mmCIF file of C-alpha atoms and ligand atoms in Angstrom:
data_model
loop_
_atom_site.group_PDB
_atom_site.id
_atom_site.type_symbol
_atom_site.label_atom_id
_atom_site.label_comp_id
_atom_site.label_asym_id
_atom_site.label_seq_id
_atom_site.Cartn_x
_atom_site.Cartn_y
_atom_site.Cartn_z
ATOM 1 C CA MET A 1 -12.353 -19.323 1.762
ATOM 2 C CA SER A 2 -13.589 -16.229 -0.096
ATOM 3 C CA SER A 3 -13.409 -12.767 1.651
ATOM 4 C CA THR A 4 -15.558 -9.638 1.074
ATOM 5 C CA LEU A 5 -13.969 -6.925 -0.988
ATOM 6 C CA PRO A 6 -13.249 -3.854 1.188
ATOM 7 C CA VAL A 7 -14.759 -0.606 0.217
ATOM 8 C CA PHE A 8 -11.949 1.906 -0.507
ATOM 9 C CA THR A 9 -11.653 5.451 -1.638
ATOM 10 C CA PRO A 10 -10.191 5.913 -5.185
ATOM 11 C CA ILE A 11 -6.772 6.624 -3.860
ATOM 12 C CA GLU A 12 -6.806 3.526 -1.582
ATOM 13 C CA GLU A 13 -8.231 1.540 -4.495
ATOM 14 C CA THR A 14 -4.957 2.019 -6.366
ATOM 15 C CA LEU A 15 -3.484 -0.695 -4.267
ATOM 16 C CA PHE A 16 -5.338 -3.199 -6.532
ATOM 17 C CA LEU A 17 -3.378 -2.134 -9.650
ATOM 18 C CA THR A 18 0.012 -3.112 -7.993
ATOM 19 C CA LEU A 19 -1.582 -6.141 -6.235
ATOM 20 C CA CYS A 20 -2.892 -7.365 -9.538
ATOM 21 C CA GLY A 21 0.520 -6.812 -11.122
ATOM 22 C CA ARG A 22 2.166 -9.105 -8.561
ATOM 23 C CA ALA A 23 -0.644 -11.613 -8.745
ATOM 24 C CA LEU A 24 -0.505 -11.791 -12.552
ATOM 25 C CA ASP A 25 3.264 -12.054 -12.431
ATOM 26 C CA ASN A 26 2.839 -15.075 -10.143
ATOM 27 C CA HIS A 27 0.819 -16.717 -12.903
ATOM 28 C CA LEU A 28 3.490 -16.217 -15.514
ATOM 29 C CA PRO A 29 5.487 -19.318 -16.549
ATOM 30 C CA HIS A 30 8.665 -17.659 -15.067
ATOM 31 C CA PRO A 31 7.583 -15.101 -12.371
ATOM 32 C CA ILE A 32 9.869 -12.298 -11.643
ATOM 33 C CA LEU A 33 8.724 -11.957 -8.074
ATOM 34 C CA GLY A 34 6.829 -15.086 -7.488
ATOM 35 C CA ASP A 35 4.481 -13.595 -4.837
ATOM 36 C CA THR A 36 2.109 -16.582 -4.169
ATOM 37 C CA MET A 37 0.252 -14.604 -1.487
ATOM 38 C CA ALA A 38 -0.661 -11.911 -3.923
ATOM 39 C CA GLY A 39 -2.134 -14.461 -6.195
ATOM 40 C CA GLU A 40 -4.018 -16.115 -3.393
ATOM 41 C CA LEU A 41 -5.331 -12.724 -2.073
ATOM 42 C CA VAL A 42 -6.744 -11.718 -5.470
ATOM 43 C CA ARG A 43 -8.338 -15.116 -5.810
ATOM 44 C CA ARG A 44 -9.957 -14.998 -2.394
ATOM 45 C CA LEU A 45 -11.221 -11.490 -2.951
ATOM 46 C CA GLY A 46 -12.499 -12.475 -6.354
ATOM 47 C CA TYR A 47 -10.966 -9.197 -7.707
ATOM 48 C CA ASP A 48 -11.263 -8.783 -11.440
ATOM 49 C CA CYS A 49 -7.705 -7.831 -12.530
ATOM 50 C CA ASP A 50 -8.810 -7.817 -16.223
ATOM 51 C CA ARG A 51 -10.244 -4.246 -15.634
ATOM 52 C CA TYR A 52 -6.605 -2.912 -15.828
ATOM 53 C CA HIS A 53 -5.853 -4.562 -19.210
ATOM 54 C CA LEU A 54 -2.317 -5.102 -17.988
ATOM 55 C CA SER A 55 0.030 -6.606 -20.644
ATOM 56 C CA ALA A 56 3.218 -8.482 -19.876
ATOM 57 C CA SER A 57 5.314 -5.352 -19.697
ATOM 58 C CA PRO A 58 3.547 -3.507 -16.837
ATOM 59 C CA ILE A 59 3.035 -6.762 -14.991
ATOM 60 C CA ILE A 60 6.738 -7.515 -15.090
ATOM 61 C CA ASN A 61 7.538 -3.940 -14.243
ATOM 62 C CA ILE A 62 5.455 -4.045 -11.129
ATOM 63 C CA ALA A 63 6.942 -7.272 -10.026
ATOM 64 C CA HIS A 64 10.536 -6.281 -10.924
ATOM 65 C CA ARG A 65 10.464 -2.921 -8.884
ATOM 66 C CA ALA A 66 8.988 -4.888 -5.919
ATOM 67 C CA ARG A 67 11.822 -7.362 -6.192
ATOM 68 C CA LYS A 68 14.422 -4.488 -6.225
ATOM 69 C CA LEU A 69 12.822 -2.829 -3.158
ATOM 70 C CA ASP A 70 12.769 -6.124 -1.395
ATOM 71 C CA GLN A 71 16.445 -6.544 -2.089
ATOM 72 C CA VAL A 72 17.233 -3.084 -0.645
ATOM 73 C CA ALA A 73 15.308 -3.890 2.491
ATOM 74 C CA GLN A 74 16.719 -7.395 2.823
ATOM 75 C CA GLN A 75 20.341 -6.252 2.366
ATOM 76 C CA PHE A 76 19.924 -3.453 5.018
ATOM 77 C CA ILE A 77 18.397 -5.813 7.443
ATOM 78 C CA THR A 78 21.269 -8.246 6.951
ATOM 79 C CA ARG A 79 23.718 -5.411 7.825
ATOM 80 C CA HIS A 80 21.451 -4.011 10.662
ATOM 81 C CA PRO A 81 19.625 -6.813 12.360
ATOM 82 C CA ASN A 82 18.229 -4.346 14.949
ATOM 83 C CA ALA A 83 16.599 -2.262 12.231
ATOM 84 C CA VAL A 84 13.151 -1.053 11.869
ATOM 85 C CA GLY A 85 11.543 -1.459 8.410
ATOM 86 C CA LEU A 86 8.872 0.783 7.059
ATOM 87 C CA ASP A 87 6.729 0.192 3.972
ATOM 88 C CA LEU A 88 4.956 3.493 3.199
ATOM 89 C CA GLY A 89 1.653 3.206 1.308
ATOM 90 C CA ALA A 90 1.964 -0.480 1.758
ATOM 91 C CA GLY A 91 -1.558 -1.329 0.332
ATOM 92 C CA LEU A 92 -2.129 -5.027 0.524
ATOM 93 C CA ASP A 93 1.524 -5.783 -0.339
ATOM 94 C CA THR A 94 3.055 -8.816 1.432
ATOM 95 C CA ARG A 95 6.590 -7.507 1.458
ATOM 96 C CA ALA A 96 7.227 -8.584 5.076
ATOM 97 C CA PHE A 97 6.265 -12.109 4.209
ATOM 98 C CA ARG A 98 8.498 -12.086 1.131
ATOM 99 C CA ILE A 99 11.632 -10.737 2.863
ATOM 100 C CA ASP A 100 10.843 -12.503 6.179
ATOM 101 C CA PRO A 101 12.923 -10.317 8.540
ATOM 102 C CA PRO A 102 14.240 -11.866 11.693
ATOM 103 C CA ALA A 103 12.467 -11.322 15.048
ATOM 104 C CA THR A 104 14.957 -8.547 15.977
ATOM 105 C CA VAL A 105 13.493 -6.336 13.247
ATOM 106 C CA ASP A 106 10.219 -4.378 13.776
ATOM 107 C CA TRP A 107 8.406 -3.981 10.456
ATOM 108 C CA TYR A 108 5.759 -1.205 9.939
ATOM 109 C CA ASP A 109 3.217 -1.165 7.142
ATOM 110 C CA VAL A 110 1.842 2.340 6.795
ATOM 111 C CA ASP A 111 -1.240 3.323 4.838
ATOM 112 C CA TYR A 112 -4.668 4.862 5.362
ATOM 113 C CA PRO A 113 -6.653 3.489 8.321
ATOM 114 C CA GLU A 114 -9.131 1.535 6.047
ATOM 115 C CA VAL A 115 -6.295 -0.130 4.208
ATOM 116 C CA ILE A 116 -4.570 -1.141 7.431
ATOM 117 C CA ALA A 117 -7.868 -2.533 8.713
ATOM 118 C CA ALA A 118 -8.174 -4.529 5.538
ATOM 119 C CA ARG A 119 -4.668 -5.842 5.905
ATOM 120 C CA GLN A 120 -5.486 -6.997 9.393
ATOM 121 C CA GLN A 121 -8.622 -8.687 8.091
ATOM 122 C CA LEU A 122 -7.078 -10.244 5.067
ATOM 123 C CA LEU A 123 -3.475 -11.063 5.871
ATOM 124 C CA PRO A 124 -2.120 -13.354 8.587
ATOM 125 C CA GLY A 125 -0.528 -11.649 11.523
ATOM 126 C CA ARG A 126 3.271 -11.750 12.039
ATOM 127 C CA ALA A 127 5.242 -11.261 15.200
ATOM 128 C CA HIS A 128 7.095 -7.905 15.199
ATOM 129 C CA ALA A 129 4.893 -6.582 12.258
ATOM 130 C CA HIS A 130 2.841 -3.514 12.907
ATOM 131 C CA GLY A 131 0.182 -1.716 10.896
ATOM 132 C CA ILE A 132 -0.103 2.166 11.174
ATOM 133 C CA GLY A 133 -3.359 3.540 9.830
ATOM 134 C CA VAL A 134 -2.708 7.102 8.956
ATOM 135 C CA ASP A 135 -2.467 9.809 6.223
ATOM 136 C CA LEU A 136 1.209 9.991 5.595
ATOM 137 C CA THR A 137 0.931 13.730 5.171
ATOM 138 C CA ASP A 138 -0.040 13.984 8.933
ATOM 139 C CA PRO A 139 3.085 15.075 10.671
ATOM 140 C CA THR A 140 2.553 13.155 13.843
ATOM 141 C CA TRP A 141 2.444 9.480 12.695
ATOM 142 C CA LEU A 142 6.024 8.794 13.238
ATOM 143 C CA ASP A 143 5.557 9.215 16.989
ATOM 144 C CA ALA A 144 4.594 5.555 17.202
ATOM 145 C CA ILE A 145 7.987 4.334 15.911
ATOM 146 C CA PRO A 146 11.273 4.097 17.827
ATOM 147 C CA THR A 147 13.778 6.831 17.223
ATOM 148 C CA ASP A 148 16.969 4.991 18.258
ATOM 149 C CA ARG A 149 17.248 2.283 15.633
ATOM 150 C CA PRO A 150 18.481 2.298 11.966
ATOM 151 C CA ALA A 151 15.595 2.349 9.502
ATOM 152 C CA VAL A 152 15.021 1.052 6.071
ATOM 153 C CA ILE A 153 12.147 2.796 4.420
ATOM 154 C CA VAL A 154 10.657 1.662 1.175
ATOM 155 C CA ALA A 155 7.701 2.972 -0.802
ATOM 156 C CA ASP A 156 6.255 1.189 -3.806
ATOM 157 C CA GLY A 157 3.902 2.998 -6.040
ATOM 158 C CA LEU A 158 3.288 5.858 -3.402
ATOM 159 C CA MET A 159 5.304 8.863 -4.557
ATOM 160 C CA ALA A 160 3.083 9.864 -7.579
ATOM 161 C CA PHE A 161 0.189 10.402 -5.189
ATOM 162 C CA LEU A 162 1.974 13.018 -3.097
ATOM 163 C CA THR A 163 2.474 16.673 -4.023
ATOM 164 C CA GLN A 164 6.125 17.778 -4.242
ATOM 165 C CA GLU A 165 5.657 19.706 -1.045
ATOM 166 C CA ASP A 166 4.203 16.766 0.918
ATOM 167 C CA LEU A 167 6.907 14.445 -0.402
ATOM 168 C CA ILE A 168 9.730 16.749 0.699
ATOM 169 C CA SER A 169 8.337 17.320 4.108
ATOM 170 C CA LEU A 170 7.605 13.499 4.566
ATOM 171 C CA VAL A 171 11.190 12.727 3.549
ATOM 172 C CA ASN A 172 12.546 15.371 6.029
ATOM 173 C CA ARG A 173 10.454 14.080 8.885
ATOM 174 C CA LEU A 174 11.673 10.510 8.190
ATOM 175 C CA ILE A 175 15.255 11.551 8.130
ATOM 176 C CA SER A 176 15.112 13.570 11.300
ATOM 177 C CA HIS A 177 13.227 10.750 13.151
ATOM 178 C CA PHE A 178 15.972 8.150 12.731
ATOM 179 C CA PRO A 179 19.689 8.130 13.631
ATOM 180 C CA GLY A 180 20.397 6.814 10.079
ATOM 181 C CA GLY A 181 19.116 4.550 7.403
ATOM 182 C CA GLU A 182 18.173 4.101 3.818
ATOM 183 C CA LEU A 183 15.208 5.075 1.713
ATOM 184 C CA ALA A 184 14.158 3.535 -1.598
ATOM 185 C CA PHE A 185 11.196 4.167 -3.874
ATOM 186 C CA ASN A 186 10.207 3.877 -7.381
ATOM 187 C CA GLY A 187 10.925 7.127 -8.985
ATOM 188 C CA TYR A 188 8.803 8.958 -11.541
ATOM 189 C CA THR A 189 10.430 11.279 -14.084
ATOM 190 C CA ARG A 190 8.341 14.008 -15.603
ATOM 191 C CA PHE A 191 7.838 11.856 -18.644
ATOM 192 C CA ALA A 192 6.855 8.853 -16.529
ATOM 193 C CA ILE A 193 4.173 11.029 -14.747
ATOM 194 C CA TRP A 194 2.906 12.175 -18.202
ATOM 195 C CA ALA A 195 2.929 8.489 -19.463
ATOM 196 C CA ALA A 196 1.069 7.349 -16.248
ATOM 197 C CA ARG A 197 -1.621 9.958 -16.860
ATOM 198 C CA HIS A 198 -2.083 8.768 -20.496
ATOM 199 C CA TYR A 199 -1.288 5.015 -20.597
ATOM 200 C CA HIS A 200 -4.514 3.010 -20.706
ATOM 201 C CA GLY A 201 -3.273 0.576 -17.926
ATOM 202 C CA THR A 202 -3.013 3.452 -15.471
ATOM 203 C CA GLN A 203 -5.899 5.585 -16.647
ATOM 204 C CA SER A 204 -7.829 4.616 -13.546
ATOM 205 C CA VAL A 205 -5.289 6.398 -11.333
ATOM 206 C CA ALA A 206 -4.545 9.352 -13.719
ATOM 207 C CA GLY A 207 -6.794 11.828 -11.864
ATOM 208 C CA LEU A 208 -5.116 11.000 -8.505
ATOM 209 C CA ILE A 209 -1.562 11.800 -9.558
ATOM 210 C CA ARG A 210 -0.196 14.779 -7.604
ATOM 211 C CA SER A 211 3.562 14.659 -8.276
ATOM 212 C CA PRO A 212 5.178 16.516 -11.118
ATOM 213 C CA GLY A 213 7.977 13.915 -11.095
ATOM 214 C CA PHE A 214 11.678 14.741 -11.287
ATOM 215 C CA ASP A 215 14.344 13.667 -13.713
ATOM 216 C CA ASP A 216 17.625 14.052 -11.754
ATOM 217 C CA PRO A 217 18.022 11.225 -9.251
ATOM 218 C CA HIS A 218 20.204 13.624 -7.208
ATOM 219 C CA GLU A 219 17.289 16.066 -6.783
ATOM 220 C CA PRO A 220 16.192 14.601 -3.391
ATOM 221 C CA GLU A 221 19.774 15.416 -2.073
ATOM 222 C CA ARG A 222 18.746 19.051 -2.334
ATOM 223 C CA TRP A 223 15.669 18.303 -0.130
ATOM 224 C CA SER A 224 17.889 17.291 2.862
ATOM 225 C CA PRO A 225 21.615 17.730 3.274
ATOM 226 C CA ARG A 226 21.621 14.292 5.013
ATOM 227 C CA LEU A 227 20.220 12.400 2.016
ATOM 228 C CA GLN A 228 22.757 10.851 -0.427
ATOM 229 C CA LEU A 229 22.119 8.854 -3.527
ATOM 230 C CA VAL A 230 23.379 5.326 -3.151
ATOM 231 C CA ARG A 231 22.188 4.078 -6.685
ATOM 232 C CA GLU A 232 19.762 4.891 -9.345
ATOM 233 C CA ILE A 233 18.586 1.423 -10.255
ATOM 234 C CA LEU A 234 17.562 1.478 -13.933
ATOM 235 C CA LEU A 235 15.414 -1.690 -14.221
ATOM 236 C CA THR A 236 16.380 -2.099 -17.863
ATOM 237 C CA ARG A 237 20.007 -2.829 -16.762
ATOM 238 C CA GLU A 238 19.241 -5.224 -13.870
ATOM 239 C CA PRO A 239 20.120 -8.942 -14.145
ATOM 240 C CA GLU A 240 16.422 -10.019 -13.964
ATOM 241 C CA VAL A 241 15.997 -8.906 -17.461
ATOM 242 C CA ALA A 242 17.492 -12.242 -18.528
ATOM 243 C CA GLU A 243 14.375 -13.831 -17.051
ATOM 244 C CA PHE A 244 11.995 -11.753 -19.104
ATOM 245 C CA PRO A 245 9.912 -13.350 -21.966
ATOM 246 C CA PRO A 246 11.980 -13.067 -25.221
ATOM 247 C CA THR A 247 10.341 -10.092 -26.940
ATOM 248 C CA LEU A 248 10.154 -7.970 -23.782
ATOM 249 C CA ARG A 249 13.805 -8.921 -23.012
ATOM 250 C CA TRP A 250 14.846 -7.834 -26.454
ATOM 251 C CA PHE A 251 13.073 -4.385 -26.169
ATOM 252 C CA THR A 252 14.333 -3.906 -22.658
ATOM 253 C CA ARG A 253 17.958 -4.665 -23.645
ATOM 254 C CA LEU A 254 17.618 -2.155 -26.510
ATOM 255 C CA ALA A 255 16.214 0.445 -24.087
ATOM 256 C CA ALA A 256 19.094 -0.182 -21.652
ATOM 257 C CA HIS A 257 21.546 1.428 -24.180
ATOM 258 C CA SER A 258 20.101 4.864 -23.269
ATOM 259 C CA THR A 259 19.812 6.291 -19.756
ATOM 260 C CA ALA A 260 17.119 8.709 -20.935
ATOM 261 C CA VAL A 261 14.983 5.998 -22.395
ATOM 262 C CA SER A 262 15.571 3.693 -19.282
ATOM 263 C CA ARG A 263 14.576 6.552 -16.945
ATOM 264 C CA GLY A 264 11.310 6.967 -18.967
ATOM 265 C CA GLY A 265 10.368 3.525 -17.677
ATOM 266 C CA THR A 266 10.663 2.302 -14.100
ATOM 267 C CA THR A 267 13.520 3.255 -11.817
ATOM 268 C CA VAL A 268 14.135 2.591 -8.221
ATOM 269 C CA LEU A 269 16.003 5.314 -6.387
ATOM 270 C CA HIS A 270 18.009 4.279 -3.368
ATOM 271 C CA TYR A 271 19.409 6.804 -0.832
ATOM 272 C CA ARG A 272 21.207 6.676 2.492
ATOM 273 C CA PHE A 273 20.860 9.171 5.347
HETATM 274 C C1 SAM B 1 -0.427 2.137 -6.011
HETATM 275 S S1 SAM B 1 -0.871 1.792 -4.344
HETATM 276 C C2 SAM B 1 0.657 0.799 -3.833
HETATM 277 C C3 SAM B 1 0.342 -0.083 -2.688
HETATM 278 C C4 SAM B 1 1.497 -0.958 -2.328
HETATM 279 N N1 SAM B 1 2.722 -0.290 -2.079
HETATM 280 C C5 SAM B 1 1.773 -1.967 -3.401
HETATM 281 O O1 SAM B 1 2.897 -1.940 -4.012
HETATM 282 O O2 SAM B 1 0.916 -2.788 -3.715
HETATM 283 C C6 SAM B 1 -0.579 3.287 -3.462
HETATM 284 C C7 SAM B 1 -0.885 3.165 -1.962
HETATM 285 O O3 SAM B 1 -0.498 4.424 -1.347
HETATM 286 C C8 SAM B 1 -1.498 4.680 -0.406
HETATM 287 N N2 SAM B 1 -1.395 6.150 -0.133
HETATM 288 C C9 SAM B 1 -1.432 7.115 -1.079
HETATM 289 N N3 SAM B 1 -1.383 8.310 -0.445
HETATM 290 C C10 SAM B 1 -1.340 8.104 0.871
HETATM 291 C C11 SAM B 1 -1.304 8.904 2.007
HETATM 292 N N4 SAM B 1 -1.290 10.212 1.908
HETATM 293 N N5 SAM B 1 -1.218 8.411 3.269
HETATM 294 C C12 SAM B 1 -1.288 7.078 3.403
HETATM 295 N N6 SAM B 1 -1.293 6.140 2.345
HETATM 296 C C13 SAM B 1 -1.354 6.695 1.037
HETATM 297 C C14 SAM B 1 -2.798 4.193 -0.982
HETATM 298 O O4 SAM B 1 -3.793 4.059 0.011
HETATM 299 C C15 SAM B 1 -2.318 2.923 -1.628
HETATM 300 O O5 SAM B 1 -2.383 1.829 -0.787
#
């Protein structure tokens, strides 16, 4: 059954870049994420992922960071089966289907109202999964979420679109809303922001990038005294690299020798509060 392509604003439209990354990963001989729902969704929408000219490297990067964020959420939920999970700037990601939390967990996908409406139209419903259609810079949206449960909060591909000021106040609102929890997102160094503005695969989003990026993974600890770095996950050094196609694996292993070079690529930053 085909579905009509929703009409999105340019910033909402960025969700297709990551959705295409996961869908194209799913078509690789050895997918890193294996998100069959992403592949199916792109097919149903008839979306032309060729417009992004994504080569194996960015496709695998998108899939790999999603897998790392899934792992952070999954491990937290295993330790805290009464948790709430939040996916900020969820787009059309099917994370809750991939990690399949137990019924004791409430999962919240948060994005602009048009995106949440599209999710409801395009993705099957799940018990204990909720969509919140808001602008994340609106200070009141957290009111809909319980305050008395531990929270695991992930954001995949969101942070580059927030100003530093909006990001810091969002992080502080999240931390003060919950008794404790974990926060993980893909980080952007200053170089990574520069590269995202200039690399042909992300040219379509270049004008929407608001974050200056930051190089020190400890920097967010200065935004809130409750935030503590658990781990800077340099994707070049993760075990999944063994599953990469040979040439990309060789380059990635070479890059892994240098922290500075690894940080220029994709990192996942994992904090507790
Ligand atoms: C690159 S997409 C990533 C989507 C999804 N996380 C994924 O991995 O496919 C960025 C998402 O952030 C959302 N977004 C950006 N700024 C936002 C804001 N201020 N409030 C709510 N959503 C926002 C966009 O609508 C978009 O869905």
